[in-house]
Amino acid sequence: GPWGTKFPTVATMWRRQWQQVIPFFAYPPEVRTIIYTTNAIESLHMRLRKIVKNRGHFPSDDAATKLLFLALRNIEKDWKMPQRTWKLAANQFAIMFGERFTNAIN
């Protein structure tokens, strides 16, 4: 199809891993959007990695945990808006995973 012509590498990879791709489409569109919206996660990972790399070494695991906690607190201040479909997705997650989901977010 046209996508295979435009993105042959992606099409080949999807065909090769088709059994892992198909379950993704079983989720409602709101959930799929949350799953494939990884930019925020990648940004968070980059910022935490930068903090750890600049520090070099830690005298203990507790020291590293405290530094990451403080970093997360500062990073959280920069977050402006939640994913605009989060409420719809959260409802779907609650239906699919029930108490497991509601306990995790509370």
mmCIF file of N, CA and C in Angstrom:
data_model
loop_
_atom_site.group_PDB
_atom_site.id
_atom_site.type_symbol
_atom_site.label_atom_id
_atom_site.label_comp_id
_atom_site.label_asym_id
_atom_site.label_seq_id
_atom_site.Cartn_x
_atom_site.Cartn_y
_atom_site.Cartn_z
ATOM 1 N N GLY A 1 0.806 -1.185 0.000
ATOM 2 C CA GLY A 1 0.000 0.000 0.000
ATOM 3 C C GLY A 1 0.857 1.259 0.000
ATOM 4 N N PRO A 2 0.225 2.410 0.046
ATOM 5 C CA PRO A 2 0.949 3.679 0.003
ATOM 6 C C PRO A 2 1.889 3.870 1.198
ATOM 7 N N TRP A 3 1.512 3.367 2.386
ATOM 8 C CA TRP A 3 2.396 3.528 3.547
ATOM 9 C C TRP A 3 3.648 2.674 3.387
ATOM 10 N N GLY A 4 3.485 1.485 2.811
ATOM 11 C CA GLY A 4 4.635 0.614 2.580
ATOM 12 C C GLY A 4 5.605 1.209 1.584
ATOM 13 N N THR A 5 5.087 1.942 0.613
ATOM 14 C CA THR A 5 5.940 2.608 -0.371
ATOM 15 C C THR A 5 6.641 3.807 0.252
ATOM 16 N N LYS A 6 5.902 4.564 1.050
ATOM 17 C CA LYS A 6 6.461 5.774 1.650
ATOM 18 C C LYS A 6 7.421 5.450 2.795
ATOM 19 N N PHE A 7 7.113 4.426 3.583
ATOM 20 C CA PHE A 7 7.929 4.051 4.741
ATOM 21 C C PHE A 7 8.258 2.558 4.683
ATOM 22 N N PRO A 8 9.102 2.137 3.740
ATOM 23 C CA PRO A 8 9.339 0.700 3.562
ATOM 24 C C PRO A 8 9.982 0.024 4.773
ATOM 25 N N THR A 9 10.858 0.714 5.472
ATOM 26 C CA THR A 9 11.520 0.112 6.632
ATOM 27 C C THR A 9 10.517 -0.168 7.743
ATOM 28 N N VAL A 10 9.644 0.797 8.005
ATOM 29 C CA VAL A 10 8.625 0.622 9.043
ATOM 30 C C VAL A 10 7.670 -0.503 8.653
ATOM 31 N N ALA A 11 7.253 -0.517 7.393
ATOM 32 C CA ALA A 11 6.324 -1.555 6.931
ATOM 33 C C ALA A 11 6.942 -2.941 7.085
ATOM 34 N N THR A 12 8.205 -3.077 6.736
ATOM 35 C CA THR A 12 8.890 -4.366 6.866
ATOM 36 C C THR A 12 8.967 -4.789 8.328
ATOM 37 N N MET A 13 9.308 -3.846 9.187
ATOM 38 C CA MET A 13 9.416 -4.143 10.612
ATOM 39 C C MET A 13 8.061 -4.569 11.179
ATOM 40 N N TRP A 14 6.998 -3.868 10.801
ATOM 41 C CA TRP A 14 5.656 -4.213 11.285
ATOM 42 C C TRP A 14 5.264 -5.611 10.812
ATOM 43 N N ARG A 15 5.549 -5.925 9.551
ATOM 44 C CA ARG A 15 5.196 -7.252 9.036
ATOM 45 C C ARG A 15 5.945 -8.345 9.797
ATOM 46 N N ARG A 16 7.214 -8.091 10.079
ATOM 47 C CA ARG A 16 8.043 -9.072 10.776
ATOM 48 C C ARG A 16 7.558 -9.283 12.221
ATOM 49 N N GLN A 17 7.040 -8.231 12.846
ATOM 50 C CA GLN A 17 6.594 -8.275 14.245
ATOM 51 C C GLN A 17 5.071 -8.178 14.364
ATOM 52 N N TRP A 18 4.359 -8.635 13.356
ATOM 53 C CA TRP A 18 2.914 -8.432 13.278
ATOM 54 C C TRP A 18 2.176 -8.928 14.522
ATOM 55 N N GLN A 19 2.598 -10.046 15.091
ATOM 56 C CA GLN A 19 1.915 -10.588 16.273
ATOM 57 C C GLN A 19 2.042 -9.656 17.481
ATOM 58 N N GLN A 20 3.082 -8.831 17.515
ATOM 59 C CA GLN A 20 3.239 -7.860 18.598
ATOM 60 C C GLN A 20 2.542 -6.535 18.281
ATOM 61 N N VAL A 21 2.304 -6.255 17.010
ATOM 62 C CA VAL A 21 1.666 -4.998 16.601
ATOM 63 C C VAL A 21 0.147 -5.066 16.775
ATOM 64 N N ILE A 22 -0.454 -6.163 16.393
ATOM 65 C CA ILE A 22 -1.911 -6.306 16.388
ATOM 66 C C ILE A 22 -2.567 -6.038 17.746
ATOM 67 N N PRO A 23 -2.037 -6.546 18.865
ATOM 68 C CA PRO A 23 -2.718 -6.292 20.151
ATOM 69 C C PRO A 23 -2.874 -4.806 20.469
ATOM 70 N N PHE A 24 -1.972 -3.989 19.982
ATOM 71 C CA PHE A 24 -2.039 -2.543 20.194
ATOM 72 C C PHE A 24 -3.359 -1.979 19.676
ATOM 73 N N PHE A 25 -3.845 -2.492 18.553
ATOM 74 C CA PHE A 25 -5.068 -1.975 17.940
ATOM 75 C C PHE A 25 -6.338 -2.449 18.651
ATOM 76 N N ALA A 26 -6.202 -3.350 19.607
ATOM 77 C CA ALA A 26 -7.360 -3.783 20.394
ATOM 78 C C ALA A 26 -7.766 -2.713 21.407
ATOM 79 N N TYR A 27 -6.834 -1.808 21.723
ATOM 80 C CA TYR A 27 -7.135 -0.740 22.677
ATOM 81 C C TYR A 27 -7.944 0.366 22.006
ATOM 82 N N PRO A 28 -8.769 1.070 22.777
ATOM 83 C CA PRO A 28 -9.511 2.209 22.225
ATOM 84 C C PRO A 28 -8.541 3.312 21.777
ATOM 85 N N PRO A 29 -8.961 4.176 20.858
ATOM 86 C CA PRO A 29 -8.077 5.234 20.348
ATOM 87 C C PRO A 29 -7.470 6.111 21.444
ATOM 88 N N GLU A 30 -8.219 6.403 22.500
ATOM 89 C CA GLU A 30 -7.697 7.265 23.567
ATOM 90 C C GLU A 30 -6.509 6.609 24.267
ATOM 91 N N VAL A 31 -6.590 5.305 24.469
ATOM 92 C CA VAL A 31 -5.504 4.574 25.119
ATOM 93 C C VAL A 31 -4.307 4.476 24.188
ATOM 94 N N ARG A 32 -4.561 4.212 22.912
ATOM 95 C CA ARG A 32 -3.452 4.132 21.949
ATOM 96 C C ARG A 32 -2.684 5.442 21.908
ATOM 97 N N THR A 33 -3.386 6.562 21.978
ATOM 98 C CA THR A 33 -2.720 7.868 21.960
ATOM 99 C C THR A 33 -1.780 8.005 23.146
ATOM 100 N N ILE A 34 -2.222 7.599 24.315
ATOM 101 C CA ILE A 34 -1.374 7.678 25.502
ATOM 102 C C ILE A 34 -0.176 6.746 25.358
ATOM 103 N N ILE A 35 -0.385 5.548 24.833
ATOM 104 C CA ILE A 35 0.700 4.581 24.690
ATOM 105 C C ILE A 35 1.770 5.096 23.740
ATOM 106 N N TYR A 36 1.383 5.637 22.602
ATOM 107 C CA TYR A 36 2.412 6.035 21.645
ATOM 108 C C TYR A 36 2.874 7.469 21.801
ATOM 109 N N THR A 37 2.374 8.197 22.784
ATOM 110 C CA THR A 37 2.869 9.546 23.050
ATOM 111 C C THR A 37 4.004 9.435 24.050
ATOM 112 N N THR A 38 5.203 9.227 23.550
ATOM 113 C CA THR A 38 6.338 8.978 24.441
ATOM 114 C C THR A 38 7.241 10.184 24.616
ATOM 115 N N ASN A 39 6.976 11.283 23.933
ATOM 116 C CA ASN A 39 7.873 12.431 24.033
ATOM 117 C C ASN A 39 8.060 12.898 25.467
ATOM 118 N N ALA A 40 7.005 12.940 26.234
ATOM 119 C CA ALA A 40 7.109 13.386 27.626
ATOM 120 C C ALA A 40 7.975 12.428 28.433
ATOM 121 N N ILE A 41 7.820 11.145 28.195
ATOM 122 C CA ILE A 41 8.612 10.143 28.907
ATOM 123 C C ILE A 41 10.076 10.261 28.512
ATOM 124 N N GLU A 42 10.339 10.422 27.221
ATOM 125 C CA GLU A 42 11.714 10.567 26.756
ATOM 126 C C GLU A 42 12.358 11.820 27.331
ATOM 127 N N SER A 43 11.614 12.905 27.418
ATOM 128 C CA SER A 43 12.128 14.147 27.987
ATOM 129 C C SER A 43 12.465 13.965 29.463
ATOM 130 N N LEU A 44 11.577 13.325 30.190
ATOM 131 C CA LEU A 44 11.819 13.069 31.610
ATOM 132 C C LEU A 44 13.068 12.210 31.786
ATOM 133 N N HIS A 45 13.178 11.150 31.006
ATOM 134 C CA HIS A 45 14.340 10.265 31.081
ATOM 135 C C HIS A 45 15.628 11.033 30.800
ATOM 136 N N MET A 46 15.616 11.881 29.770
ATOM 137 C CA MET A 46 16.809 12.651 29.414
ATOM 138 C C MET A 46 17.227 13.561 30.564
ATOM 139 N N ARG A 47 16.265 14.223 31.183
ATOM 140 C CA ARG A 47 16.592 15.152 32.266
ATOM 141 C C ARG A 47 17.127 14.418 33.490
ATOM 142 N N LEU A 48 16.548 13.274 33.820
ATOM 143 C CA LEU A 48 17.058 12.495 34.953
ATOM 144 C C LEU A 48 18.449 11.946 34.654
ATOM 145 N N ARG A 49 18.635 11.471 33.440
ATOM 146 C CA ARG A 49 19.943 10.931 33.050
ATOM 147 C C ARG A 49 21.018 12.011 33.119
ATOM 148 N N LYS A 50 20.691 13.221 32.690
ATOM 149 C CA LYS A 50 21.630 14.338 32.733
ATOM 150 C C LYS A 50 22.047 14.638 34.177
ATOM 151 N N ILE A 51 21.087 14.620 35.084
ATOM 152 C CA ILE A 51 21.384 14.889 36.495
ATOM 153 C C ILE A 51 22.307 13.818 37.062
ATOM 154 N N VAL A 52 22.023 12.562 36.768
ATOM 155 C CA VAL A 52 22.847 11.464 37.275
ATOM 156 C C VAL A 52 24.240 11.520 36.663
ATOM 157 N N LYS A 53 24.316 11.793 35.370
ATOM 158 C CA LYS A 53 25.605 11.831 34.674
ATOM 159 C C LYS A 53 26.479 12.973 35.193
ATOM 160 N N ASN A 54 25.890 14.143 35.421
ATOM 161 C CA ASN A 54 26.658 15.282 35.929
ATOM 162 C C ASN A 54 27.185 15.020 37.333
ATOM 163 N N ARG A 55 26.459 14.258 38.115
ATOM 164 C CA ARG A 55 26.865 13.974 39.497
ATOM 165 C C ARG A 55 27.994 12.960 39.521
ATOM 166 N N GLY A 56 27.993 12.032 38.600
ATOM 167 C CA GLY A 56 29.074 11.053 38.525
ATOM 168 C C GLY A 56 28.841 9.831 39.384
ATOM 169 N N HIS A 57 29.124 9.937 40.665
ATOM 170 C CA HIS A 57 28.952 8.788 41.558
ATOM 171 C C HIS A 57 28.199 9.227 42.813
ATOM 172 N N PHE A 58 27.688 8.255 43.525
ATOM 173 C CA PHE A 58 26.899 8.536 44.724
ATOM 174 C C PHE A 58 27.455 7.721 45.882
ATOM 175 N N PRO A 59 27.498 8.310 47.073
ATOM 176 C CA PRO A 59 28.019 7.566 48.224
ATOM 177 C C PRO A 59 27.118 6.394 48.637
ATOM 178 N N SER A 60 25.826 6.487 48.291
ATOM 179 C CA SER A 60 24.900 5.404 48.649
ATOM 180 C C SER A 60 23.692 5.433 47.716
ATOM 181 N N ASP A 61 22.935 4.354 47.749
ATOM 182 C CA ASP A 61 21.690 4.306 46.977
ATOM 183 C C ASP A 61 20.715 5.360 47.477
ATOM 184 N N ASP A 62 20.731 5.591 48.788
ATOM 185 C CA ASP A 62 19.841 6.582 49.382
ATOM 186 C C ASP A 62 20.136 7.984 48.835
ATOM 187 N N ALA A 63 21.415 8.298 48.660
ATOM 188 C CA ALA A 63 21.791 9.608 48.119
ATOM 189 C C ALA A 63 21.275 9.766 46.692
ATOM 190 N N ALA A 64 21.391 8.713 45.888
ATOM 191 C CA ALA A 64 20.897 8.760 44.506
ATOM 192 C C ALA A 64 19.380 8.914 44.484
ATOM 193 N N THR A 65 18.699 8.185 45.353
ATOM 194 C CA THR A 65 17.238 8.266 45.422
ATOM 195 C C THR A 65 16.788 9.671 45.793
ATOM 196 N N LYS A 66 17.463 10.275 46.763
ATOM 197 C CA LYS A 66 17.104 11.631 47.191
ATOM 198 C C LYS A 66 17.319 12.636 46.070
ATOM 199 N N LEU A 67 18.442 12.503 45.348
ATOM 200 C CA LEU A 67 18.716 13.419 44.244
ATOM 201 C C LEU A 67 17.646 13.291 43.161
ATOM 202 N N LEU A 68 17.279 12.062 42.811
ATOM 203 C CA LEU A 68 16.254 11.856 41.789
ATOM 204 C C LEU A 68 14.894 12.367 42.259
ATOM 205 N N PHE A 69 14.587 12.197 43.536
ATOM 206 C CA PHE A 69 13.332 12.718 44.078
ATOM 207 C C PHE A 69 13.279 14.233 43.935
ATOM 208 N N LEU A 70 14.363 14.907 44.323
ATOM 209 C CA LEU A 70 14.399 16.372 44.216
ATOM 210 C C LEU A 70 14.325 16.812 42.758
ATOM 211 N N ALA A 71 15.005 16.078 41.888
ATOM 212 C CA ALA A 71 14.967 16.407 40.461
ATOM 213 C C ALA A 71 13.550 16.270 39.916
ATOM 214 N N LEU A 72 12.868 15.188 40.278
ATOM 215 C CA LEU A 72 11.491 14.995 39.813
ATOM 216 C C LEU A 72 10.578 16.105 40.316
ATOM 217 N N ARG A 73 10.798 16.535 41.530
ATOM 218 C CA ARG A 73 9.982 17.622 42.077
ATOM 219 C C ARG A 73 10.185 18.899 41.267
ATOM 220 N N ASN A 74 11.425 19.182 40.885
ATOM 221 C CA ASN A 74 11.708 20.375 40.079
ATOM 222 C C ASN A 74 11.197 20.228 38.650
ATOM 223 N N ILE A 75 11.356 19.056 38.082
ATOM 224 C CA ILE A 75 10.894 18.808 36.715
ATOM 225 C C ILE A 75 9.375 18.948 36.643
ATOM 226 N N GLU A 76 8.692 18.462 37.665
ATOM 227 C CA GLU A 76 7.227 18.504 37.690
ATOM 228 C C GLU A 76 6.702 19.936 37.607
ATOM 229 N N LYS A 77 7.454 20.887 38.114
ATOM 230 C CA LYS A 77 7.037 22.295 38.058
ATOM 231 C C LYS A 77 6.952 22.799 36.617
ATOM 232 N N ASP A 78 7.744 22.203 35.723
ATOM 233 C CA ASP A 78 7.762 22.625 34.317
ATOM 234 C C ASP A 78 6.591 22.072 33.513
ATOM 235 N N TRP A 79 5.904 21.084 34.036
ATOM 236 C CA TRP A 79 4.800 20.480 33.299
ATOM 237 C C TRP A 79 3.645 21.450 33.249
ATOM 238 N N LYS A 80 3.252 21.810 32.049
ATOM 239 C CA LYS A 80 2.205 22.814 31.854
ATOM 240 C C LYS A 80 0.814 22.197 31.743
ATOM 241 N N MET A 81 0.680 21.215 30.865
ATOM 242 C CA MET A 81 -0.638 20.647 30.579
ATOM 243 C C MET A 81 -0.566 19.127 30.573
ATOM 244 N N PRO A 82 -1.602 18.473 31.054
ATOM 245 C CA PRO A 82 -1.649 17.018 30.894
ATOM 246 C C PRO A 82 -1.999 16.675 29.442
ATOM 247 N N GLN A 83 -1.752 15.455 29.086
ATOM 248 C CA GLN A 83 -2.166 14.971 27.764
ATOM 249 C C GLN A 83 -3.656 15.254 27.610
ATOM 250 N N ARG A 84 -4.063 15.875 26.520
ATOM 251 C CA ARG A 84 -5.446 16.339 26.409
ATOM 252 C C ARG A 84 -6.472 15.210 26.380
ATOM 253 N N THR A 85 -6.047 14.017 26.045
ATOM 254 C CA THR A 85 -6.986 12.894 26.049
ATOM 255 C C THR A 85 -6.837 12.032 27.301
ATOM 256 N N TRP A 86 -6.098 12.521 28.306
ATOM 257 C CA TRP A 86 -5.827 11.694 29.476
ATOM 258 C C TRP A 86 -7.105 11.260 30.188
ATOM 259 N N LYS A 87 -8.064 12.160 30.374
ATOM 260 C CA LYS A 87 -9.280 11.789 31.109
ATOM 261 C C LYS A 87 -10.036 10.668 30.394
ATOM 262 N N LEU A 88 -10.116 10.756 29.079
ATOM 263 C CA LEU A 88 -10.780 9.691 28.317
ATOM 264 C C LEU A 88 -10.012 8.381 28.456
ATOM 265 N N ALA A 89 -8.680 8.477 28.346
ATOM 266 C CA ALA A 89 -7.854 7.277 28.468
ATOM 267 C C ALA A 89 -7.926 6.713 29.878
ATOM 268 N N ALA A 90 -7.918 7.587 30.891
ATOM 269 C CA ALA A 90 -7.986 7.120 32.279
ATOM 270 C C ALA A 90 -9.275 6.335 32.514
ATOM 271 N N ASN A 91 -10.367 6.798 31.939
ATOM 272 C CA ASN A 91 -11.628 6.053 32.059
ATOM 273 C C ASN A 91 -11.511 4.669 31.422
ATOM 274 N N GLN A 92 -10.875 4.606 30.265
ATOM 275 C CA GLN A 92 -10.691 3.321 29.582
ATOM 276 C C GLN A 92 -9.773 2.400 30.390
ATOM 277 N N PHE A 93 -8.678 2.966 30.932
ATOM 278 C CA PHE A 93 -7.774 2.172 31.772
ATOM 279 C C PHE A 93 -8.518 1.627 32.989
ATOM 280 N N ALA A 94 -9.367 2.457 33.600
ATOM 281 C CA ALA A 94 -10.129 2.026 34.777
ATOM 282 C C ALA A 94 -11.073 0.875 34.427
ATOM 283 N N ILE A 95 -11.676 0.935 33.245
ATOM 284 C CA ILE A 95 -12.559 -0.150 32.803
ATOM 285 C C ILE A 95 -11.753 -1.426 32.558
ATOM 286 N N MET A 96 -10.609 -1.291 31.882
ATOM 287 C CA MET A 96 -9.813 -2.464 31.522
ATOM 288 C C MET A 96 -9.113 -3.098 32.716
ATOM 289 N N PHE A 97 -8.557 -2.258 33.611
ATOM 290 C CA PHE A 97 -7.721 -2.784 34.687
ATOM 291 C C PHE A 97 -8.337 -2.646 36.072
ATOM 292 N N GLY A 98 -9.491 -2.012 36.160
ATOM 293 C CA GLY A 98 -10.237 -1.932 37.406
ATOM 294 C C GLY A 98 -9.458 -1.364 38.579
ATOM 295 N N GLU A 99 -9.522 -2.094 39.687
ATOM 296 C CA GLU A 99 -8.912 -1.639 40.930
ATOM 297 C C GLU A 99 -7.397 -1.475 40.811
ATOM 298 N N ARG A 100 -6.789 -2.289 39.993
ATOM 299 C CA ARG A 100 -5.337 -2.198 39.805
ATOM 300 C C ARG A 100 -4.949 -0.800 39.315
ATOM 301 N N PHE A 101 -5.725 -0.252 38.394
ATOM 302 C CA PHE A 101 -5.441 1.087 37.870
ATOM 303 C C PHE A 101 -5.788 2.166 38.890
ATOM 304 N N THR A 102 -6.976 2.088 39.462
ATOM 305 C CA THR A 102 -7.397 3.140 40.396
ATOM 306 C C THR A 102 -6.494 3.186 41.621
ATOM 307 N N ASN A 103 -6.011 2.045 42.090
ATOM 308 C CA ASN A 103 -5.064 2.045 43.213
ATOM 309 C C ASN A 103 -3.739 2.681 42.819
ATOM 310 N N ALA A 104 -3.317 2.472 41.583
ATOM 311 C CA ALA A 104 -2.027 3.007 41.135
ATOM 312 C C ALA A 104 -2.042 4.524 40.995
ATOM 313 N N ILE A 105 -3.163 5.103 40.595
ATOM 314 C CA ILE A 105 -3.174 6.555 40.401
ATOM 315 C C ILE A 105 -3.552 7.314 41.656
ATOM 316 N N ASN A 106 -4.033 6.634 42.667
ATOM 317 C CA ASN A 106 -4.405 7.311 43.922
ATOM 318 C C ASN A 106 -3.342 7.199 44.972
#
